[in-house]
Amino acid sequence: MLGPILETLIGGLLTGVLYSLVALGFVLIFKASGVFNFAQGVMVLFAALSVARLSEFFPMPIAIALAVVVMIALAYAIEFLVLRRLVNQEGIILFMATLGVTYFLEGFGQTVWGSDIYKIDLGMPKNPIFVLESVFPGGLLIDPSELIAALICAIMVVALAIFFQVTRVGRALRAVADDHQAAQSVGIPLNQIWLMVWAVAGIVALVAGMMWGAKLGVQFSLSLVALKALPVLILGGFTSIPGAIVGGLIIGAGEKLAEVVLGPVLIRMFDLAGGGIENWFAYVLALMFLLVRPQGLFGEKIIERV
Amino acid sequence: MRASAGQGVAAGDIVLSVEDVSLGFGGVQALTGVSFDIRNGEIRAIIGPNGAGKTSMLNVINGFYHPQSGRITFKGKTRSKMRPYEAARGGIARTFQNVALFKGMTALDNIMAGRTLKMHRGVLWQILRVGPALAEEVEHRLKVEEIIDFLEIAHIRKIPVGRLPYGLQKRVELGRALAMEPNLLLLDEPMAGMNLEEKEDMSRFIIDVNNHFGTTIALIEHDMGVVMDLSDRVVVLDYGRKIADGTPDDVKRDQKVIDAYLGVGH
């Protein structure tokens, strides 16, 4: 019994890293503007589309490099056309602006790149490997492409965590998120900070889009991966990079385990069909967290004087 | 009697001047052809009834608002508008009417944020936290601790500012502005909502900053007693226009000012 559970756990954790990566994009922008960027999911889609289509004309490394340029250009456009006009507005107004960006990008992506299903071939090994065959009968089945994806994500996450937590950029980000004008008044270049953060979030979206795209194919539903990031954020806290990582792992492992462990229990005890637990488990977990610890595991507790 | 705006003053003495500045938002004219100057080392008050355009004027000076017409000359350089980043670089610091602190951060971090422009070491050094970057962090921390001592807020430096009472928040905000070591300090109603004791403390800090650091100060204040005591010169705005400019005594006796405050049929 232990073998399959361990296998599920590992599979879940590897998927969880991918959730973390998507959630990370949200956290970056939330930290720098206090805004939930609804467009993060569609940015993942847009980035994946760019890579998929560009790779039809160029070798993969060049296609990826070009996609990075596309995402930076996109960040610049969003900063220049949208954010710059909304300095010192309420968070809800910026949120609405990201909603607009979402639907624009969704359509624009189709206009530029087309609306078929495309595939990204990163040349990663496809055949599953078995490990620890001496310990467990039959060994543990692991998908090497997931392992590589997880590794790339881990490197990315650590690099970002160091960059934003340790440097004074971190302090500047928190300052900007708290109060735009006050941040400007001490000489923090608001526009540059936003540009940088959106560009980094775009690149994070690119990596996430490539990993998910290689796994599921590049199609519209890719933007829905972002919805899975929501419970991750609630668990980890909207402002915490480590929170996004831990949250992603918990959700990834939790939902897979719930399917395997909880499923049979439900079937036996209540005579239910027992499937589909993976679909709702994350949200129920998030809901419970909202009741008990609304700021998430690592989020800042917001104290308001009344 | 002292000379009014820009006349009979040696050019080197003027740190900032605005000339003929007009600013409107849609149909609302916030400022109309306002000119005045701020001399090096003085405390300059901007007063006027509510909605007179005082805060708009400060926002023009530090670049939050861009006037439709007029010129701003700061440290000898004339431009049609300031940008917030340029203003901060040039040594203009400010506080806000409604206290604009970074609420989630401690008092110490808030004041450290004021050192942003003074820190030069590259990101890589900071990640490593060794050598020059560490020395730099320590050096700035020392400077910030000096400011904290000066403002007598050592006991609250580790508390998130959102939890502090209003009077102390205002003091932290002043601290953040002072951390920039400004040439020109803009204070927007530094004593609003304070009790008498807090007002006296704040007045003392303002005078000390002006005396000890030689910082030029422009302040908006409603408490006339405070304005008359603190300031060297006063400019009075009403409905976006300048109606008087001079020493506190001159301004106090000016019929237009009396009318603006007491109200006459417009």
Coordinates of C-alpha atoms in Angstrom, one line a residue:
Chain A
M1 CA 0.0 0.0 0.0
L2 CA 2.8 2.4 0.8
G3 CA 4.4 2.2 -2.6
P4 CA 1.4 3.5 -4.6
I5 CA 0.7 6.2 -2.0
L6 CA 4.3 7.4 -2.2
E7 CA 4.1 7.3 -6.0
T8 CA 0.9 9.5 -5.9
L9 CA 2.6 11.8 -3.4
I10 CA 5.6 12.3 -5.7
G11 CA 3.4 12.8 -8.7
G12 CA 1.3 15.3 -6.8
L13 CA 4.3 17.2 -5.5
L14 CA 5.7 17.5 -9.0
T15 CA 2.4 18.9 -10.3
G16 CA 2.4 21.1 -7.2
V17 CA 5.6 22.8 -8.3
L18 CA 3.9 23.8 -11.5
Y19 CA 1.0 25.3 -9.5
S20 CA 3.6 27.1 -7.5
L21 CA 5.1 28.6 -10.6
V22 CA 1.7 30.0 -11.7
A23 CA 1.0 31.3 -8.2
L24 CA 4.3 33.0 -8.2
G25 CA 3.4 35.2 -11.1
F26 CA 0.4 36.4 -9.0
V27 CA 2.5 37.0 -5.9
L28 CA 5.0 39.1 -7.7
I29 CA 2.5 41.5 -9.0
F30 CA 0.5 41.5 -5.8
K31 CA 3.6 42.4 -3.9
A32 CA 4.4 45.3 -6.2
S33 CA 1.0 46.8 -6.5
G34 CA -1.4 45.2 -4.1
V35 CA -3.4 44.1 -7.0
F36 CA -4.7 40.6 -7.9
N37 CA -3.6 40.3 -11.5
F38 CA -6.5 38.5 -13.2
A39 CA -4.5 38.5 -16.4
Q40 CA -1.8 36.1 -15.1
G41 CA -3.6 33.0 -16.5
V42 CA -4.0 34.5 -19.9
M43 CA -0.3 35.6 -19.8
V44 CA 0.6 31.9 -19.3
L45 CA -1.5 31.1 -22.4
F46 CA -0.2 34.0 -24.4
A47 CA 3.4 33.0 -23.6
A48 CA 2.8 29.3 -24.4
L49 CA 1.2 30.3 -27.7
S50 CA 4.2 32.5 -28.6
V51 CA 6.6 29.7 -27.9
A52 CA 4.6 27.2 -29.8
R53 CA 4.1 29.3 -32.9
L54 CA 7.6 30.7 -32.9
S55 CA 9.1 27.3 -32.7
E56 CA 7.5 26.5 -36.0
F57 CA 9.8 28.9 -37.6
F58 CA 12.8 28.9 -35.4
P59 CA 14.7 26.3 -33.4
M60 CA 13.4 26.0 -29.8
P61 CA 16.1 28.0 -28.0
I62 CA 15.6 30.9 -30.3
A63 CA 11.9 30.6 -30.1
I64 CA 12.1 30.8 -26.3
A65 CA 14.4 33.8 -26.4
L66 CA 12.0 35.6 -28.8
A67 CA 9.1 34.7 -26.5
V68 CA 11.0 36.3 -23.6
V69 CA 11.3 39.5 -25.7
V70 CA 7.5 39.3 -26.5
M71 CA 6.7 39.0 -22.8
I72 CA 9.0 42.0 -21.9
A73 CA 7.4 44.0 -24.7
L74 CA 4.0 43.0 -23.3
A75 CA 5.0 44.2 -19.8
Y76 CA 6.1 47.5 -21.3
A77 CA 2.9 47.9 -23.1
I78 CA 0.8 47.2 -20.1
E79 CA 2.8 49.6 -18.0
F80 CA 2.7 52.3 -20.6
L81 CA -0.9 52.0 -21.7
V82 CA -2.6 50.9 -18.5
L83 CA -0.8 51.2 -15.2
R84 CA 0.9 54.6 -15.8
R85 CA -2.6 56.1 -16.1
L86 CA -3.8 54.6 -12.9
V87 CA -1.2 55.7 -10.4
N88 CA -2.7 56.2 -6.9
Q89 CA -6.0 54.6 -7.8
E90 CA -7.8 52.1 -5.6
G91 CA -6.8 48.5 -5.8
I92 CA -10.2 47.5 -7.2
I93 CA -9.7 49.9 -10.1
L94 CA -6.4 48.3 -11.0
F95 CA -8.0 44.9 -10.6
M96 CA -10.7 45.9 -13.1
A97 CA -7.9 47.0 -15.5
T98 CA -6.3 43.6 -15.3
L99 CA -9.7 42.1 -16.2
G100 CA -9.7 44.3 -19.3
V101 CA -6.1 43.2 -20.1
T102 CA -7.3 39.5 -19.7
Y103 CA -10.0 39.7 -22.3
F104 CA -7.9 41.8 -24.7
L105 CA -5.0 39.4 -24.5
E106 CA -7.3 36.4 -25.0
G107 CA -8.6 37.8 -28.2
F108 CA -5.4 39.4 -29.3
G109 CA -3.5 36.1 -28.8
Q110 CA -5.9 34.4 -31.2
T111 CA -5.6 37.3 -33.7
V112 CA -1.8 37.0 -33.7
W113 CA -1.2 33.3 -33.1
G114 CA -4.4 31.5 -34.2
S115 CA -6.9 29.5 -32.2
D116 CA -5.9 25.9 -32.9
I117 CA -4.3 23.5 -30.5
Y118 CA -0.6 23.7 -30.7
K119 CA 2.1 21.6 -29.2
I120 CA 5.4 22.5 -27.6
D121 CA 8.1 19.9 -27.9
L122 CA 10.9 20.7 -25.4
G123 CA 12.6 17.4 -26.3
M124 CA 12.2 16.1 -22.8
P125 CA 12.3 12.3 -22.2
K126 CA 8.8 10.9 -22.3
N127 CA 9.2 7.4 -21.1
P128 CA 8.4 6.9 -17.4
I129 CA 11.2 5.6 -15.3
F130 CA 11.1 3.3 -12.3
V131 CA 13.1 4.1 -9.1
L132 CA 13.7 2.3 -5.8
E133 CA 12.8 -1.1 -7.3
S134 CA 14.6 -2.8 -4.5
V135 CA 12.6 -1.1 -1.8
F136 CA 9.1 -1.4 -3.3
P137 CA 7.8 -4.2 -5.4
G138 CA 7.6 -2.9 -8.9
G139 CA 9.4 0.3 -7.9
L140 CA 8.0 3.8 -8.1
L141 CA 6.8 5.2 -11.4
I142 CA 8.1 8.7 -12.2
D143 CA 7.6 10.8 -15.2
P144 CA 11.0 12.3 -16.0
S145 CA 9.6 15.3 -17.9
E146 CA 7.7 16.3 -14.7
L147 CA 10.9 15.8 -12.8
I148 CA 12.8 18.1 -15.1
A149 CA 10.0 20.7 -15.1
A150 CA 9.9 20.6 -11.3
L151 CA 13.7 21.2 -11.2
I152 CA 13.5 24.2 -13.5
C153 CA 10.7 25.6 -11.4
A154 CA 12.6 25.1 -8.3
I155 CA 15.6 26.9 -9.6
M156 CA 13.4 29.8 -10.8
V157 CA 11.6 30.0 -7.5
V158 CA 14.8 30.1 -5.5
A159 CA 16.3 32.7 -7.7
L160 CA 13.2 35.0 -7.4
A161 CA 13.0 34.5 -3.7
I162 CA 16.5 35.6 -3.3
F163 CA 16.1 38.5 -5.6
F164 CA 13.0 39.9 -4.0
Q165 CA 13.5 39.0 -0.3
V166 CA 17.1 39.9 0.2
T167 CA 17.7 43.0 -1.9
R168 CA 16.3 46.5 -1.3
V169 CA 14.1 45.9 -4.3
G170 CA 12.0 43.9 -1.8
R171 CA 11.6 47.0 0.4
A172 CA 10.8 49.1 -2.6
L173 CA 8.2 46.6 -3.8
R174 CA 6.4 46.6 -0.4
A175 CA 6.6 50.4 -0.4
V176 CA 5.0 50.6 -3.8
A177 CA 2.3 48.2 -2.9
D178 CA 1.4 50.1 0.2
D179 CA 1.3 53.6 -1.2
H180 CA 2.1 54.7 -4.7
Q181 CA 2.6 58.4 -4.1
A182 CA 4.5 58.0 -0.9
A183 CA 6.8 55.6 -2.7
Q184 CA 7.3 58.1 -5.4
S185 CA 8.0 60.8 -2.9
V186 CA 11.0 59.0 -1.5
G187 CA 12.4 58.5 -5.0
I188 CA 11.3 55.0 -5.8
P189 CA 10.8 55.0 -9.6
L190 CA 7.3 53.6 -9.7
N191 CA 7.2 53.0 -13.4
Q192 CA 10.4 51.1 -13.5
I193 CA 9.4 48.9 -10.6
W194 CA 6.1 48.1 -12.3
L195 CA 7.8 47.4 -15.6
M196 CA 10.3 45.1 -13.9
V197 CA 7.7 43.2 -12.0
W198 CA 5.4 42.7 -14.9
A199 CA 8.3 41.6 -17.1
V200 CA 9.4 39.1 -14.4
A201 CA 5.8 37.9 -14.0
G202 CA 5.7 37.6 -17.8
I203 CA 8.8 35.4 -17.8
V204 CA 7.4 33.3 -15.0
A205 CA 4.3 32.9 -17.1
L206 CA 6.4 31.9 -20.0
V207 CA 8.1 29.1 -18.0
A208 CA 4.8 28.0 -16.6
G209 CA 3.2 28.1 -20.1
M210 CA 6.0 26.0 -21.6
M211 CA 5.8 23.4 -18.9
W212 CA 2.0 23.1 -18.9
G213 CA 1.9 23.5 -22.7
A214 CA 4.4 20.6 -23.1
K215 CA 2.2 18.6 -20.8
L216 CA -1.3 19.4 -21.9
G217 CA -0.9 21.0 -25.4
V218 CA -1.3 24.7 -25.9
Q219 CA -4.9 25.6 -26.1
F220 CA -7.4 28.0 -24.5
S221 CA -7.9 25.9 -21.4
L222 CA -4.3 26.6 -20.4
S223 CA -5.5 30.0 -19.1
L224 CA -7.7 28.1 -16.6
V225 CA -4.6 26.7 -14.9
A226 CA -4.6 30.1 -13.3
L227 CA -7.7 29.2 -11.4
K228 CA -5.8 26.5 -9.6
A229 CA -3.4 29.1 -8.4
L230 CA -6.1 30.8 -6.4
P231 CA -6.3 28.1 -3.7
V232 CA -2.5 28.0 -3.7
L233 CA -2.4 31.7 -3.0
I234 CA -5.0 31.5 -0.2
L235 CA -3.0 28.7 1.4
G236 CA 0.3 30.4 1.1
G237 CA -0.6 34.0 1.4
F238 CA -0.8 36.5 -1.4
T239 CA 2.4 38.3 -0.5
S240 CA 4.7 35.4 0.2
I241 CA 7.0 33.8 -2.3
P242 CA 7.8 30.8 0.0
G243 CA 4.0 30.7 0.6
A244 CA 3.4 30.2 -3.1
I245 CA 5.9 27.3 -3.1
V246 CA 4.6 25.6 -0.1
G247 CA 1.0 26.2 -1.0
G248 CA 1.5 24.7 -4.5
L249 CA 3.1 21.6 -3.0
I250 CA 0.3 21.1 -0.5
I251 CA -2.4 21.6 -3.1
G252 CA -0.6 19.4 -5.7
A253 CA 0.1 16.5 -3.3
G254 CA -3.2 17.0 -1.4
E255 CA -5.5 16.7 -4.3
K256 CA -3.8 13.6 -5.7
L257 CA -3.7 11.9 -2.4
A258 CA -7.4 12.8 -1.7
E259 CA -8.3 11.2 -5.0
V260 CA -6.5 8.0 -4.1
V261 CA -7.1 7.8 -0.4
L262 CA -10.4 9.6 0.1
G263 CA -12.0 8.3 -3.1
P264 CA -12.2 4.6 -2.0
V265 CA -13.4 5.7 1.4
L266 CA -16.3 7.6 -0.1
I267 CA -17.2 4.7 -2.3
R268 CA -17.2 2.2 0.5
M269 CA -19.0 4.3 3.2
F270 CA -21.5 6.3 1.2
D271 CA -21.8 4.3 -2.0
L272 CA -20.8 7.3 -4.1
A273 CA -19.1 7.2 -7.4
G274 CA -16.0 8.6 -5.7
G275 CA -14.4 10.3 -8.7
G276 CA -13.5 14.0 -9.4
I277 CA -12.2 14.7 -6.0
E278 CA -9.1 16.3 -7.6
N279 CA -11.3 18.9 -9.1
W280 CA -12.7 20.3 -5.9
F281 CA -10.3 19.3 -3.1
A282 CA -8.1 22.4 -3.5
Y283 CA -11.0 24.8 -3.3
V284 CA -12.5 23.2 -0.2
L285 CA -9.1 23.3 1.5
A286 CA -8.8 26.9 0.6
L287 CA -12.2 27.6 2.0
M288 CA -11.3 26.0 5.3
F289 CA -8.1 28.1 5.3
L290 CA -10.2 31.3 4.8
L291 CA -12.1 30.5 7.9
V292 CA -9.2 29.6 10.1
R293 CA -6.3 31.7 8.8
P294 CA -7.3 34.2 6.2
Q295 CA -3.9 35.6 5.7
G296 CA -2.5 32.2 4.6
L297 CA 0.4 30.3 6.0
F298 CA 3.0 33.0 5.3
G299 CA 1.0 36.1 4.4
E300 CA 1.3 39.4 6.2
K301 CA -1.4 39.9 8.8
I302 CA -3.2 43.0 7.9
I303 CA -4.1 45.1 10.8
E304 CA -6.6 47.9 10.4
R305 CA -7.3 50.4 13.0
V306 CA -11.0 51.1 13.2
Chain B
M1 CA 8.6 95.6 4.9
R2 CA 10.1 92.7 3.1
A3 CA 10.1 92.4 -0.6
S4 CA 7.5 90.2 -2.2
A5 CA 7.8 87.4 -4.7
G6 CA 11.1 87.5 -6.5
Q7 CA 11.9 91.2 -6.2
G8 CA 15.0 92.5 -4.4
V9 CA 16.2 89.1 -3.5
A10 CA 19.6 87.9 -4.6
A11 CA 19.1 85.1 -7.2
G12 CA 21.4 82.7 -5.3
D13 CA 19.1 82.9 -2.3
I14 CA 16.1 81.4 -4.0
V15 CA 16.0 77.7 -3.9
L16 CA 12.7 77.3 -5.7
S17 CA 10.3 79.5 -7.6
V18 CA 7.1 78.9 -9.3
E19 CA 6.0 81.4 -12.0
D20 CA 2.5 81.8 -13.4
V21 CA 1.5 78.2 -12.6
S22 CA -2.0 77.2 -13.7
L23 CA -3.5 73.8 -13.1
G24 CA -7.0 72.5 -13.9
F25 CA -8.8 69.2 -13.7
G26 CA -11.5 69.2 -16.4
G27 CA -13.7 72.1 -15.5
V28 CA -12.2 72.8 -12.1
Q29 CA -9.4 75.4 -12.0
A30 CA -7.2 74.4 -9.0
L31 CA -4.5 77.0 -9.5
T32 CA -4.5 80.2 -11.6
G33 CA -1.4 82.1 -12.5
V34 CA 0.3 81.5 -9.1
S35 CA 3.9 82.8 -8.6
F36 CA 6.0 82.8 -5.5
D37 CA 9.4 81.7 -4.4
I38 CA 11.1 79.9 -1.5
R39 CA 14.4 81.2 -0.2
N40 CA 17.1 79.0 1.1
G41 CA 16.9 78.3 4.8
E42 CA 13.5 79.8 5.4
I43 CA 10.3 78.4 6.7
R44 CA 7.7 79.3 4.1
A45 CA 4.0 78.8 4.9
I46 CA 1.3 78.3 2.4
I47 CA -2.1 79.1 3.8
G48 CA -5.7 79.6 2.6
P49 CA -9.2 78.4 3.2
N50 CA -10.2 74.8 2.3
G51 CA -10.0 74.2 -1.5
A52 CA -7.7 77.1 -2.0
G53 CA -5.2 75.0 -4.0
K54 CA -2.5 74.6 -1.3
T55 CA -2.1 70.8 -1.6
S56 CA -2.3 71.1 -5.4
M57 CA 0.6 73.6 -5.2
L58 CA 2.8 71.1 -3.2
N59 CA 1.8 68.4 -5.7
V60 CA 3.0 70.6 -8.5
I61 CA 6.3 71.3 -6.7
N62 CA 7.1 67.6 -6.2
G63 CA 5.8 66.5 -9.6
F64 CA 2.6 64.6 -8.8
Y65 CA 0.6 67.1 -10.8
H66 CA 1.8 68.6 -14.0
P67 CA 0.5 72.2 -14.5
Q68 CA -1.0 73.2 -17.9
S69 CA 1.2 76.3 -17.9
G70 CA 3.9 78.1 -16.0
R71 CA 7.4 77.4 -15.0
I72 CA 9.1 75.8 -12.0
T73 CA 12.7 76.8 -11.2
F74 CA 14.5 74.6 -8.7
K75 CA 18.2 75.0 -8.0
G76 CA 18.6 77.2 -11.0
K77 CA 17.0 74.8 -13.5
T78 CA 13.7 75.9 -15.1
R79 CA 11.2 73.4 -16.3
S80 CA 7.5 73.3 -17.2
K81 CA 6.9 70.4 -14.9
M82 CA 8.7 68.4 -12.2
R83 CA 8.6 64.6 -12.1
P84 CA 8.4 62.9 -8.7
Y85 CA 11.6 61.0 -9.3
E86 CA 13.5 64.2 -10.3
A87 CA 12.1 66.0 -7.4
A88 CA 13.2 63.3 -5.0
R89 CA 16.6 63.2 -6.6
G90 CA 17.0 66.9 -6.4
G91 CA 16.4 66.9 -2.7
I92 CA 12.7 67.6 -2.3
A93 CA 11.0 65.5 0.4
R94 CA 7.5 65.7 1.6
T95 CA 4.8 64.5 4.0
F96 CA 1.1 64.1 3.2
Q97 CA -2.1 65.5 4.6
N98 CA -3.5 62.1 5.3
V99 CA -0.3 60.4 6.4
A100 CA 0.9 58.2 3.5
L101 CA 3.1 55.6 5.3
F102 CA 3.9 52.1 4.2
K103 CA 1.4 50.6 6.7
G104 CA 2.6 47.0 6.7
M105 CA 6.2 48.0 7.5
T106 CA 7.8 48.9 10.8
A107 CA 8.6 52.5 11.7
L108 CA 12.2 51.7 11.1
D109 CA 11.6 50.2 7.7
N110 CA 9.5 53.2 6.7
I111 CA 12.3 55.5 7.6
M112 CA 14.9 53.3 5.9
A113 CA 12.8 53.5 2.7
G114 CA 13.6 57.2 2.8
R115 CA 17.3 56.2 2.1
T116 CA 16.4 54.6 -1.2
L117 CA 18.1 57.1 -3.3
K118 CA 21.2 57.2 -1.1
M119 CA 21.9 53.5 -1.5
H120 CA 24.1 52.8 -4.5
R121 CA 25.6 49.3 -4.1
G122 CA 24.5 46.8 -6.8
V123 CA 21.9 44.2 -6.3
L124 CA 24.4 41.4 -6.3
W125 CA 26.3 42.9 -3.4
Q126 CA 23.2 43.2 -1.5
I127 CA 22.3 39.5 -2.0
L128 CA 25.6 38.5 -0.7
R129 CA 25.3 40.9 2.2
V130 CA 29.1 41.2 2.5
G131 CA 31.7 43.8 2.0
P132 CA 30.6 47.2 0.7
A133 CA 26.9 46.4 0.7
L134 CA 26.9 45.4 4.4
A135 CA 28.9 48.5 5.2
E136 CA 26.4 50.6 3.3
E137 CA 23.5 49.0 5.1
V138 CA 25.1 49.7 8.4
E139 CA 26.0 53.3 7.5
H140 CA 22.4 54.1 6.5
R141 CA 21.1 52.3 9.5
L142 CA 23.2 54.6 11.7
K143 CA 21.9 57.6 10.0
V144 CA 18.3 56.4 10.4
E145 CA 18.9 55.7 14.1
E146 CA 20.1 59.4 14.5
I147 CA 16.8 60.5 13.0
I148 CA 14.9 58.2 15.2
D149 CA 16.6 59.6 18.3
F150 CA 16.1 63.1 17.1
L151 CA 12.3 62.5 16.7
E152 CA 12.2 60.6 20.0
I153 CA 10.6 57.6 18.5
A154 CA 13.1 54.9 19.5
H155 CA 10.6 53.0 21.5
I156 CA 8.3 52.4 18.6
R157 CA 10.8 51.7 15.9
K158 CA 9.9 48.0 15.5
I159 CA 6.2 48.4 15.5
P160 CA 4.2 48.3 12.2
V161 CA 3.1 51.8 11.7
G162 CA -0.5 50.9 11.1
R163 CA -0.8 50.2 14.8
L164 CA 0.6 53.5 15.9
P165 CA -1.5 56.4 17.0
Y166 CA -2.0 59.2 14.5
G167 CA 0.4 61.7 16.1
L168 CA 3.3 59.2 16.1
Q169 CA 2.5 58.2 12.5
K170 CA 2.9 61.8 11.5
R171 CA 6.3 61.8 13.3
V172 CA 7.4 58.6 11.5
E173 CA 6.4 60.2 8.2
L174 CA 8.5 63.3 9.0
G175 CA 11.3 60.9 9.8
R176 CA 11.1 59.2 6.5
A177 CA 11.2 62.6 4.8
L178 CA 14.2 63.6 6.9
A179 CA 16.0 60.4 6.0
M180 CA 16.3 61.7 2.5
E181 CA 18.4 64.6 3.9
P182 CA 16.4 67.0 1.8
N183 CA 17.2 70.6 0.8
L184 CA 13.6 71.4 0.6
L185 CA 11.0 69.8 2.9
L186 CA 7.3 70.1 2.0
L187 CA 5.0 69.5 4.9
D188 CA 1.3 69.2 4.2
E189 CA -0.6 70.0 7.4
P190 CA 1.9 68.5 9.8
M191 CA -0.3 69.2 12.8
A192 CA -3.7 68.3 11.5
G193 CA -5.7 66.3 14.0
M194 CA -3.1 66.7 16.8
N195 CA -3.7 67.8 20.3
L196 CA -2.0 70.8 21.8
E197 CA 0.9 68.8 23.3
E198 CA 1.5 67.0 20.0
K199 CA 1.4 70.3 18.1
E200 CA 4.0 71.7 20.4
D201 CA 6.3 68.7 19.9
M202 CA 5.9 68.9 16.1
S203 CA 6.5 72.7 16.1
R204 CA 9.7 72.1 18.0
F205 CA 10.8 69.4 15.5
I206 CA 10.2 71.7 12.6
I207 CA 12.2 74.5 14.1
D208 CA 15.0 72.1 15.0
V209 CA 15.1 70.7 11.5
N210 CA 15.3 74.2 10.1
N211 CA 17.9 75.4 12.6
H212 CA 20.2 72.4 13.0
F213 CA 20.1 71.0 9.5
G214 CA 19.5 74.2 7.7
T215 CA 16.6 72.6 5.8
T216 CA 14.3 74.9 3.8
I217 CA 10.7 74.2 4.7
A218 CA 7.5 74.9 3.0
L219 CA 4.4 74.0 5.0
I220 CA 0.7 74.1 4.8
E221 CA -1.1 74.6 8.1
H222 CA -4.5 75.7 9.3
D223 CA -3.5 76.5 12.8
M224 CA -2.9 80.3 12.5
G225 CA -1.1 80.5 15.8
V226 CA 1.4 77.9 14.6
V227 CA 1.9 79.5 11.2
M228 CA 2.5 83.0 12.6
D229 CA 5.0 81.6 15.2
L230 CA 7.0 79.3 12.8
S231 CA 7.2 80.9 9.4
D232 CA 9.4 83.6 8.0
R233 CA 7.1 84.4 5.1
V234 CA 3.6 83.4 4.2
V235 CA 1.9 83.1 0.9
V236 CA -1.9 83.1 0.9
L237 CA -4.1 81.3 -1.7
D238 CA -7.8 81.6 -2.2
Y239 CA -9.7 79.9 -5.0
G240 CA -6.5 79.0 -6.7
R241 CA -5.1 82.5 -6.8
K242 CA -2.4 84.2 -4.8
I243 CA -4.0 87.0 -2.7
A244 CA -1.1 87.9 -0.4
D245 CA 2.5 87.2 0.2
G246 CA 4.8 88.6 2.9
T247 CA 5.7 88.3 6.6
P248 CA 3.2 86.9 9.0
D249 CA 2.5 90.4 10.3
D250 CA 1.9 91.8 6.9
V251 CA -0.4 89.0 5.9
K252 CA -2.3 89.2 9.1
R253 CA -3.3 92.8 8.4
D254 CA -4.1 92.3 4.7
Q255 CA -7.7 93.1 4.0
K256 CA -8.0 90.4 1.2
V257 CA -6.8 87.8 3.6
I258 CA -9.2 88.8 6.3
D259 CA -12.0 88.7 3.8
A260 CA -11.0 85.3 2.5
Y261 CA -11.0 83.8 6.0
L262 CA -14.0 85.5 7.4
G263 CA -15.9 85.4 4.2
V264 CA -17.4 88.3 2.1
G265 CA -20.0 88.1 -0.6
H266 CA -18.2 86.7 -3.7

